[in-house]
């Protein structure tokens, strides 16, 4: 399956920008000089996905799925249609599959070749998602990788790892935390972390008040 931008291996411990960053910067300079792109527009695109989309759209979808069974059924069955209606559609998110976590199955998303990610739902990918280590190890030893994220998956729960591509992006639907009965959609959305929608974490648990 094709991916968007196949990264060359890079040394994250170096102080120098990695090879891909340098290549992208060189390309940007050439295209700007030739008048083919406007750096201001590029900055606006990056700002839009980093700050305005963020993971908020995905969090809304998750919270809505927790509170509305009909919506959850629809988004699992025909995510593209539902996401289009919500306006959470477009660049880097043309075809999305929603993966529901259950007590039996935990879903984890990776892009083994580069950094394919559902931008309209989660914004731009975190740096660890693009790292060589995550991309290779999450497939080989997902349970161990998740443990290093501080996320212990019980032995009886299976882990399914999904490899994103340019064609298919994934959104994990984490399980609703206990102690959230009666919460509003907005309150629930605030519990949904970015990592929980990649499968690399849990939503925030509100149970601390009654402990
Ligand atoms: Fe990719």
Coordinates of N, CA and C and ligand atoms in Angstrom, one line a residue:
X1 N 0.8 -1.2 0.0 CA 0.0 0.0 0.0 C 0.9 1.2 0.0
X2 N 0.6 2.2 -0.8 CA 1.4 3.4 -0.8 C 1.2 4.3 0.4
X3 N 2.2 5.0 0.8 CA 2.2 5.9 1.9 C 2.5 7.3 1.4
X4 N 2.3 8.3 2.3 CA 2.4 9.6 1.8 C 3.8 10.1 1.6
X5 N 4.6 9.9 2.7 CA 5.9 10.5 2.6 C 6.9 9.5 3.3
X6 N 7.5 8.7 2.5 CA 8.4 7.7 3.1 C 9.6 8.3 3.7
X7 N 9.7 8.3 5.0 CA 10.9 8.9 5.7 C 12.1 8.0 5.5
X8 N 13.2 8.6 5.4 CA 14.4 7.9 5.5 C 14.7 7.7 7.0
X9 N 15.5 6.7 7.4 CA 15.8 6.6 8.8 C 16.5 7.8 9.2
X10 N 16.3 8.3 10.4 CA 17.0 9.4 10.9 C 17.4 9.2 12.3
X11 N 18.4 10.0 12.7 CA 18.9 9.9 14.0 C 18.3 10.9 14.9
X12 N 17.4 10.5 15.8 CA 16.6 11.4 16.6 C 17.5 12.0 17.7
X13 N 18.6 11.4 18.0 CA 19.4 11.9 19.1 C 20.3 13.0 18.6
X14 N 20.5 13.2 17.3 CA 21.3 14.3 16.8 C 20.7 15.6 17.0
X15 N 21.6 16.7 17.2 CA 21.1 18.0 17.3 C 20.7 18.6 15.9
X16 N 21.3 18.0 14.9 CA 21.0 18.5 13.5 C 19.5 18.0 13.1
X17 N 18.9 18.8 12.3 CA 17.6 18.4 11.8 C 17.8 17.0 11.0
X18 N 16.8 16.2 11.1 CA 17.0 14.9 10.4 C 17.0 15.1 8.9
X19 N 17.3 14.1 8.2 CA 17.5 14.1 6.7 C 16.2 14.6 6.1
X20 N 15.0 14.0 6.6 CA 13.8 14.3 5.9 C 13.4 15.8 6.1
X21 N 13.7 16.3 7.3 CA 13.4 17.8 7.6 C 14.2 18.6 6.6
X22 N 15.5 18.3 6.4 CA 16.4 19.1 5.5 C 15.8 19.0 4.1
X23 N 15.5 17.8 3.7 CA 14.9 17.6 2.3 C 13.7 18.4 2.1
X24 N 12.8 18.4 3.1 CA 11.5 19.1 3.0 C 11.8 20.6 2.9
X25 N 12.7 21.1 3.8 CA 13.1 22.5 3.8 C 13.7 22.9 2.5
X26 N 14.5 22.1 1.9 CA 15.1 22.4 0.6 C 14.1 22.5 -0.5
X27 N 13.2 21.5 -0.4 CA 12.1 21.5 -1.4 C 11.2 22.7 -1.3
X28 N 10.9 23.1 -0.1 CA 10.1 24.2 0.2 C 10.7 25.5 -0.4
X29 N 12.1 25.6 -0.1 CA 12.8 26.8 -0.6 C 12.8 26.8 -2.2
X30 N 13.0 25.7 -2.8 CA 13.0 25.7 -4.3 C 11.6 26.0 -4.8
X31 N 10.6 25.4 -4.3 CA 9.2 25.7 -4.7 C 8.8 27.1 -4.5
X32 N 9.3 27.7 -3.4 CA 8.9 29.1 -3.1 C 9.6 30.0 -4.1
X33 N 10.9 29.7 -4.4 CA 11.7 30.5 -5.3 C 11.1 30.5 -6.7
X34 N 10.5 29.3 -7.1 CA 9.9 29.2 -8.4 C 8.5 29.8 -8.4
X35 N 8.0 30.2 -7.2 CA 6.7 30.8 -7.2 C 5.6 29.8 -7.2
X36 N 5.9 28.5 -6.9 CA 4.9 27.5 -7.0 C 4.1 27.3 -5.7
X37 N 4.7 27.7 -4.6 CA 4.0 27.6 -3.3 C 4.2 28.9 -2.6
X38 N 3.3 29.2 -1.6 CA 3.4 30.3 -0.8 C 3.7 29.9 0.7
X39 N 4.8 30.2 1.2 CA 5.2 29.7 2.6 C 4.1 30.1 3.6
X40 N 3.5 31.2 3.4 CA 2.5 31.7 4.3 C 1.3 30.7 4.3
X41 N 0.9 30.3 3.1 CA -0.2 29.3 3.1 C 0.2 28.0 3.8
X42 N 1.4 27.6 3.6 CA 1.9 26.4 4.2 C 1.8 26.5 5.8
X43 N 2.2 27.7 6.3 CA 2.2 27.9 7.7 C 0.7 27.9 8.2
X44 N -0.2 28.4 7.4 CA -1.6 28.4 7.8 C -2.1 27.0 7.9
X45 N -1.7 26.2 6.9 CA -2.2 24.8 6.9 C -1.7 24.1 8.2
X46 N -0.4 24.3 8.5 CA 0.2 23.6 9.7 C -0.5 24.1 10.9
X47 N -0.7 25.4 11.0 CA -1.4 26.0 12.2 C -2.8 25.5 12.3
X48 N -3.5 25.4 11.2 CA -4.9 24.9 11.2 C -4.9 23.5 11.9
X49 N -4.1 22.6 11.4 CA -4.1 21.2 11.9 C -3.5 21.0 13.3
X50 N -2.5 21.9 13.6 CA -1.9 21.8 14.9 C -2.8 22.4 16.0
X51 N -3.4 23.5 15.7 CA -4.0 24.3 16.8 C -5.5 24.3 16.7
X52 N -6.1 24.3 15.5 CA -7.5 24.4 15.4 C -8.2 23.0 15.4
X53 N -7.7 22.1 14.6 CA -8.3 20.8 14.6 C -7.8 20.0 15.8
X54 N -6.4 20.0 16.0 CA -5.9 19.2 17.2 C -6.5 17.9 17.2
X55 N -6.7 17.3 18.4 CA -7.5 16.1 18.4 C -8.9 16.3 18.8
X56 N -9.4 17.6 18.7 CA -10.7 17.9 19.2 C -11.8 17.2 18.4
X57 N -11.7 17.1 17.1 CA -12.7 16.5 16.3 C -12.9 15.0 16.7
X58 N -11.7 14.4 16.8 CA -11.8 13.0 17.2 C -12.4 12.8 18.5
X59 N -12.1 13.6 19.5 CA -12.6 13.6 20.8 C -14.1 13.7 20.8
X60 N -14.6 14.6 19.9 CA -16.1 14.8 19.8 C -16.7 13.5 19.3
X61 N -16.1 12.9 18.3 CA -16.6 11.6 17.7 C -16.7 10.5 18.8
X62 N -15.6 10.4 19.6 CA -15.6 9.4 20.6 C -16.7 9.7 21.7
X63 N -16.7 10.9 22.2 CA -17.7 11.3 23.2 C -19.1 11.0 22.7
X64 N -19.3 11.4 21.5 CA -20.7 11.2 20.9 C -21.0 9.7 20.8
X65 N -20.0 8.9 20.5 CA -20.3 7.5 20.4 C -20.6 6.9 21.8
X66 N -20.0 7.5 22.8 CA -20.3 7.0 24.1 C -21.7 7.3 24.6
X67 N -22.3 8.4 24.1 CA -23.6 8.8 24.6 C -24.7 8.5 23.6
X68 N -24.4 8.1 22.4 CA -25.4 7.9 21.4 C -25.2 6.6 20.7
X69 N -26.0 5.6 21.0 CA -25.8 4.3 20.4 C -26.0 4.3 18.9
X70 N -27.0 5.0 18.5 CA -27.3 5.1 17.1 C -26.1 5.7 16.3
X71 N -25.5 6.7 16.9 CA -24.3 7.4 16.2 C -23.2 6.4 16.2
X72 N -23.0 5.6 17.3 CA -21.8 4.7 17.4 C -22.0 3.6 16.3
X73 N -23.2 3.1 16.2 CA -23.5 2.1 15.2 C -23.2 2.6 13.8
X74 N -23.6 3.9 13.5 CA -23.4 4.5 12.2 C -21.9 4.7 11.9
X75 N -21.2 5.2 12.9 CA -19.8 5.6 12.6 C -19.0 4.3 12.5
X76 N -19.4 3.2 13.1 CA -18.6 2.0 12.9 C -18.9 1.4 11.6
X77 N -20.2 1.6 11.1 CA -20.6 0.9 9.9 C -20.2 1.8 8.7
X78 N -20.4 3.1 8.7 CA -20.2 3.9 7.6 C -19.5 5.2 8.0
X79 N -18.2 5.1 8.5 CA -17.5 6.3 9.0 C -17.4 7.4 8.0
X80 N -17.1 7.1 6.8 CA -16.9 8.2 5.8 C -18.1 9.1 5.7
X81 N -19.3 8.5 5.6 CA -20.6 9.2 5.5 C -20.8 10.1 6.7
X82 N -20.6 9.5 7.9 CA -20.9 10.3 9.1 C -19.8 11.4 9.3
X83 N -18.6 11.1 9.0 CA -17.5 12.2 9.1 C -17.7 13.3 8.1
X84 N -18.2 12.9 6.9 CA -18.4 14.0 5.9 C -19.6 14.9 6.4
X85 N -20.6 14.3 7.0 CA -21.7 15.1 7.5 C -21.3 16.1 8.6
X86 N -20.3 15.6 9.4 CA -19.8 16.4 10.5 C -18.8 17.5 10.0
X87 N -18.3 17.3 8.8 CA -17.3 18.2 8.2 C -15.9 17.8 8.6
X88 N -15.7 16.6 9.2 CA -14.4 16.1 9.7 C -13.8 15.3 8.6
X89 N -13.6 15.9 7.5 CA -13.2 15.1 6.3 C -12.3 16.0 5.4
X90 N -11.4 15.3 4.7 CA -10.5 16.1 3.8 C -9.1 15.5 3.8
X91 N -8.2 16.4 3.4 CA -6.8 16.1 3.3 C -6.4 15.1 4.4
X92 N -5.7 14.0 4.1 CA -5.2 13.0 5.0 C -6.3 12.3 5.8
X93 N -7.5 12.4 5.3 CA -8.6 11.7 6.1 C -9.7 11.3 5.1
X94 N -9.4 11.0 3.9 CA -10.4 10.7 2.9 C -11.1 9.4 3.2
X95 N -10.4 8.4 3.8 CA -11.1 7.2 4.1 C -10.7 6.8 5.5
X96 N -11.6 6.8 6.5 CA -11.3 6.5 7.9 C -12.1 5.2 8.3
X97 N -11.4 4.4 9.0 CA -12.0 3.2 9.7 C -12.0 3.4 11.2
X98 N -13.1 3.2 11.8 CA -13.2 3.4 13.3 C -13.1 2.0 13.9
X99 N -12.2 1.9 14.9 CA -11.9 0.6 15.6 C -12.4 0.7 17.0
X100 N -13.3 -0.1 17.4 CA -13.9 -0.1 18.7 C -13.1 -1.0 19.7
X101 N -12.6 -0.4 20.8 CA -11.9 -1.2 21.8 C -13.0 -1.8 22.7
X102 N -12.7 -3.1 23.1 CA -13.7 -3.8 23.9 C -12.8 -4.5 25.0
X103 N -13.5 -5.1 25.9 CA -12.8 -5.8 27.0 C -12.0 -7.0 26.4
X104 N -12.3 -7.4 25.2 CA -11.6 -8.5 24.5 C -10.5 -8.0 23.6
X105 N -10.7 -6.9 23.0 CA -9.7 -6.4 22.0 C -9.3 -5.0 22.2
X106 N -8.0 -4.8 22.2 CA -7.5 -3.4 22.2 C -6.8 -3.1 20.9
X107 N -7.2 -2.0 20.3 CA -6.6 -1.6 18.9 C -5.5 -0.6 19.1
X108 N -4.5 -0.8 18.3 CA -3.3 0.1 18.3 C -3.0 0.5 16.8
X109 N -2.8 1.7 16.6 CA -2.6 2.2 15.2 C -1.1 2.6 15.0
X110 N -0.6 2.3 13.9 CA 0.8 2.7 13.5 C 0.8 3.0 12.0
X111 N 1.8 3.6 11.6 CA 2.1 3.6 10.1 C 3.5 3.1 10.0
X112 N 3.7 1.9 9.6 CA 5.0 1.3 9.6 C 6.0 1.9 8.7
X113 N 5.4 2.5 7.6 CA 6.4 3.1 6.6 C 6.6 4.6 6.7
X114 N 5.7 5.3 7.3 CA 5.9 6.7 7.4 C 5.1 7.3 8.5
X115 N 4.1 8.1 8.3 CA 3.4 8.7 9.4 C 1.9 9.0 9.0
X116 N 1.3 8.1 8.2 CA -0.1 8.3 7.8 C -0.9 8.3 9.1
X117 N -1.9 9.3 9.1 CA -2.6 9.7 10.3 C -3.8 10.4 9.9
X118 N -4.9 10.3 10.7 CA -6.2 11.0 10.3 C -6.2 12.5 10.7
X119 N -5.6 13.3 9.9 CA -5.5 14.7 10.2 C -6.8 15.4 10.5
X120 N -7.9 15.2 9.8 CA -9.1 15.9 10.1 C -9.7 15.6 11.5
X121 N -9.3 14.5 12.0 CA -9.8 14.1 13.3 C -8.8 14.3 14.5
X122 N -7.5 14.1 14.2 CA -6.5 14.2 15.3 C -5.5 15.3 15.1
X123 N -5.5 16.1 14.0 CA -4.5 17.1 13.8 C -3.2 16.4 13.2
X124 N -2.1 16.9 13.6 CA -0.8 16.4 13.1 C -0.3 15.3 14.1
X125 N 0.4 14.3 13.5 CA 0.8 13.2 14.4 C 1.9 13.7 15.4
X126 N 1.9 13.1 16.6 CA 3.0 13.4 17.5 C 4.3 12.8 17.0
X127 N 5.5 13.3 17.6 CA 6.8 12.9 17.0 C 7.0 11.4 17.3
X128 N 6.5 10.9 18.4 CA 6.8 9.5 18.7 C 6.1 8.6 17.7
X129 N 5.0 9.1 17.2 CA 4.3 8.3 16.2 C 5.1 8.1 14.9
X130 N 5.9 9.1 14.6 CA 6.8 9.1 13.4 C 8.1 8.4 13.6
X131 N 8.4 8.1 14.9 CA 9.8 7.6 15.2 C 10.0 6.2 14.6
X132 N 11.2 5.9 14.2 CA 11.5 4.5 13.7 C 11.2 3.5 14.8
X133 N 11.5 3.8 16.0 CA 11.3 2.8 17.1 C 9.8 2.4 17.2
X134 N 8.9 3.4 17.3 CA 7.5 3.1 17.4 C 7.0 2.3 16.2
X135 N 7.4 2.8 15.0 CA 6.9 2.1 13.8 C 7.3 0.7 13.7
X136 N 8.5 0.3 14.2 CA 8.9 -1.1 14.0 C 8.5 -1.9 15.2
X137 N 8.6 -1.3 16.4 CA 8.3 -2.1 17.6 C 6.9 -2.4 17.9
X138 N 6.0 -1.4 17.5 CA 4.6 -1.6 17.8 C 4.0 -2.8 17.1
X139 N 4.6 -3.2 16.0 CA 4.1 -4.3 15.3 C 4.7 -5.6 15.9
X140 N 5.9 -5.6 16.3 CA 6.6 -6.8 16.8 C 6.2 -7.1 18.3
X141 N 6.2 -6.0 19.1 CA 5.9 -6.2 20.5 C 5.0 -5.1 21.1
X142 N 3.8 -5.1 20.6 CA 2.8 -4.0 21.0 C 2.6 -4.0 22.5
X143 N 2.5 -5.1 23.1 CA 2.2 -5.1 24.6 C 3.3 -4.4 25.4
X144 N 4.5 -4.7 25.0 CA 5.7 -4.1 25.6 C 5.7 -2.6 25.3
X145 N 5.5 -2.2 24.1 CA 5.5 -0.8 23.7 C 4.4 0.0 24.5
X146 N 3.2 -0.6 24.7 CA 2.2 0.0 25.4 C 2.5 0.1 26.9
X147 N 3.2 -0.9 27.4 CA 3.7 -0.9 28.8 C 4.6 0.3 29.0
X148 N 5.5 0.6 28.0 CA 6.4 1.7 28.2 C 5.6 3.1 28.1
X149 N 4.5 3.1 27.5 CA 3.6 4.3 27.5 C 2.9 4.4 28.9
X150 N 3.1 3.4 29.7 CA 2.4 3.4 31.0 C 1.1 2.8 30.9
X151 N 0.9 2.0 30.0 CA -0.5 1.5 29.6 C -0.5 0.0 29.6
X152 N -0.9 -0.6 30.7 CA -0.9 -2.1 30.8 C -2.2 -2.7 30.3
X153 N -2.0 -3.5 29.3 CA -3.1 -4.2 28.7 C -3.2 -5.6 29.4
X154 N -4.3 -6.0 30.0 CA -4.4 -7.3 30.6 C -4.1 -8.4 29.6
X155 N -3.5 -9.5 30.2 CA -3.1 -10.6 29.3 C -4.3 -11.1 28.5
X156 N -5.5 -11.1 29.1 CA -6.6 -11.7 28.5 C -7.2 -10.8 27.3
X157 N -6.7 -9.6 27.2 CA -7.2 -8.7 26.2 C -6.2 -8.8 25.0
X158 N -6.8 -9.2 23.8 CA -5.9 -9.2 22.6 C -5.6 -7.9 22.1
X159 N -4.4 -7.7 21.5 CA -4.1 -6.4 20.9 C -4.0 -6.6 19.3
X160 N -4.8 -5.8 18.7 CA -4.7 -5.8 17.2 C -4.0 -4.5 16.7
X161 N -3.0 -4.7 15.9 CA -2.2 -3.6 15.4 C -2.6 -3.3 13.9
X162 N -3.0 -2.0 13.7 CA -3.4 -1.6 12.3 C -2.4 -0.7 11.7
X163 N -2.1 -1.0 10.5 CA -1.1 -0.3 9.7 C -1.8 0.8 8.8
X164 N -1.6 2.0 9.1 CA -2.2 3.1 8.3 C -1.5 3.2 7.0
X165 N -2.3 3.6 6.0 CA -1.7 3.9 4.7 C -2.3 5.2 4.2
X166 N -1.9 5.6 3.0 CA -2.5 6.8 2.4 C -4.0 6.6 2.1
X167 N -4.4 5.3 1.9 CA -5.8 5.0 1.6 C -6.7 4.9 2.8
X168 N -6.1 4.3 3.9 CA -7.0 4.1 5.1 C -6.3 4.6 6.3
X169 N -7.0 5.5 7.0 CA -6.6 6.0 8.3 C -7.5 5.4 9.4
X170 N -7.0 5.3 10.6 CA -7.8 4.7 11.7 C -8.1 5.7 12.8
X171 N -9.2 5.5 13.4 CA -9.5 6.2 14.7 C -9.9 5.1 15.7
X172 N -9.3 5.1 16.8 CA -9.6 4.1 17.9 C -10.7 4.7 18.7
X173 N -11.7 3.9 19.0 CA -12.8 4.3 19.9 C -12.6 3.7 21.2
X174 N -12.0 4.4 22.2 CA -11.6 3.8 23.5 C -12.9 3.5 24.3
X175 N -12.8 2.7 25.3 CA -13.9 2.4 26.1 C -14.2 3.5 27.0
X176 N -15.5 3.8 27.3 CA -15.9 4.9 28.1 C -15.4 4.6 29.6
X177 N -14.7 5.6 30.2 CA -14.3 5.4 31.6 C -15.4 5.2 32.5
X178 N -15.2 4.5 33.6 CA -16.2 4.4 34.6 C -16.3 5.7 35.4
X179 N -17.5 5.9 36.0 CA -17.7 7.2 36.8 C -18.0 8.4 35.9
X180 N -18.5 8.1 34.7 CA -18.8 9.3 33.8 C -20.3 9.4 33.5
X181 N -21.1 8.6 34.2 CA -22.5 8.7 34.0 C -23.0 10.2 34.2
X182 N -23.9 10.6 33.3 CA -24.5 11.9 33.5 C -23.6 13.0 33.0
X183 N -22.4 12.7 32.5 CA -21.6 13.8 32.0 C -22.1 14.3 30.7
X184 N -21.9 15.6 30.4 CA -22.3 16.2 29.1 C -21.3 15.8 28.0
X185 N -21.7 16.0 26.8 CA -20.8 15.7 25.7 C -19.5 16.4 25.8
X186 N -19.6 17.7 26.2 CA -18.4 18.5 26.3 C -17.5 18.0 27.4
X187 N -18.1 17.6 28.5 CA -17.2 17.0 29.6 C -16.6 15.7 29.2
X188 N -17.3 14.9 28.5 CA -16.8 13.6 28.1 C -15.7 13.9 27.0
X189 N -15.9 14.8 26.1 CA -14.9 15.1 25.1 C -13.5 15.5 25.8
X190 N -13.6 16.2 26.9 CA -12.4 16.6 27.5 C -11.6 15.5 28.1
X191 N -12.2 14.3 28.3 CA -11.6 13.2 28.8 C -10.8 12.4 27.8
X192 N -11.2 12.6 26.5 CA -10.6 11.8 25.4 C -9.3 12.3 25.0
X193 N -8.2 11.6 25.3 CA -6.9 12.1 24.9 C -6.6 11.7 23.5
X194 N -5.6 12.4 22.9 CA -5.1 12.0 21.6 C -4.6 10.6 21.6
X195 N -3.8 10.3 22.6 CA -3.2 8.9 22.6 C -4.2 7.8 22.7
X196 N -5.3 8.1 23.4 CA -6.4 7.1 23.5 C -7.0 6.8 22.1
X197 N -7.0 7.7 21.2 CA -7.6 7.6 19.9 C -6.6 6.9 18.9
X198 N -5.3 6.8 19.3 CA -4.3 6.0 18.5 C -4.2 4.6 19.1
X199 N -4.7 4.5 20.3 CA -4.6 3.2 21.0 C -3.4 3.1 22.0
X200 N -2.8 4.2 22.1 CA -1.5 4.2 23.0 C -1.8 4.8 24.4
X201 N -3.0 4.8 24.8 CA -3.4 5.3 26.1 C -4.8 5.1 26.4
X202 N -5.2 5.5 27.6 CA -6.6 5.5 28.0 C -7.2 6.9 28.1
X203 N -8.5 7.0 28.0 CA -9.1 8.3 28.3 C -8.8 8.7 29.7
X204 N -8.9 9.9 30.1 CA -8.7 10.4 31.5 C -9.8 9.8 32.3
X205 N -9.5 9.2 33.4 CA -10.5 8.7 34.3 C -10.9 9.8 35.3
X206 N -12.2 10.0 35.5 CA -12.7 11.1 36.4 C -12.9 10.5 37.8
X207 N -12.4 9.3 38.1 CA -12.8 8.6 39.4 C -12.1 9.1 40.6
X208 N -11.2 10.1 40.4 CA -10.3 10.4 41.6 C -11.1 11.0 42.7
X209 N -12.2 11.7 42.4 CA -13.0 12.4 43.5 C -13.6 11.5 44.5
X210 N -13.9 10.2 44.1 CA -14.6 9.4 45.0 C -13.6 8.3 45.6
X211 N -12.4 8.5 45.5 CA -11.4 7.6 46.0 C -11.0 8.0 47.4
Ligands
LIG1 FE1 2.3 5.9 5.8

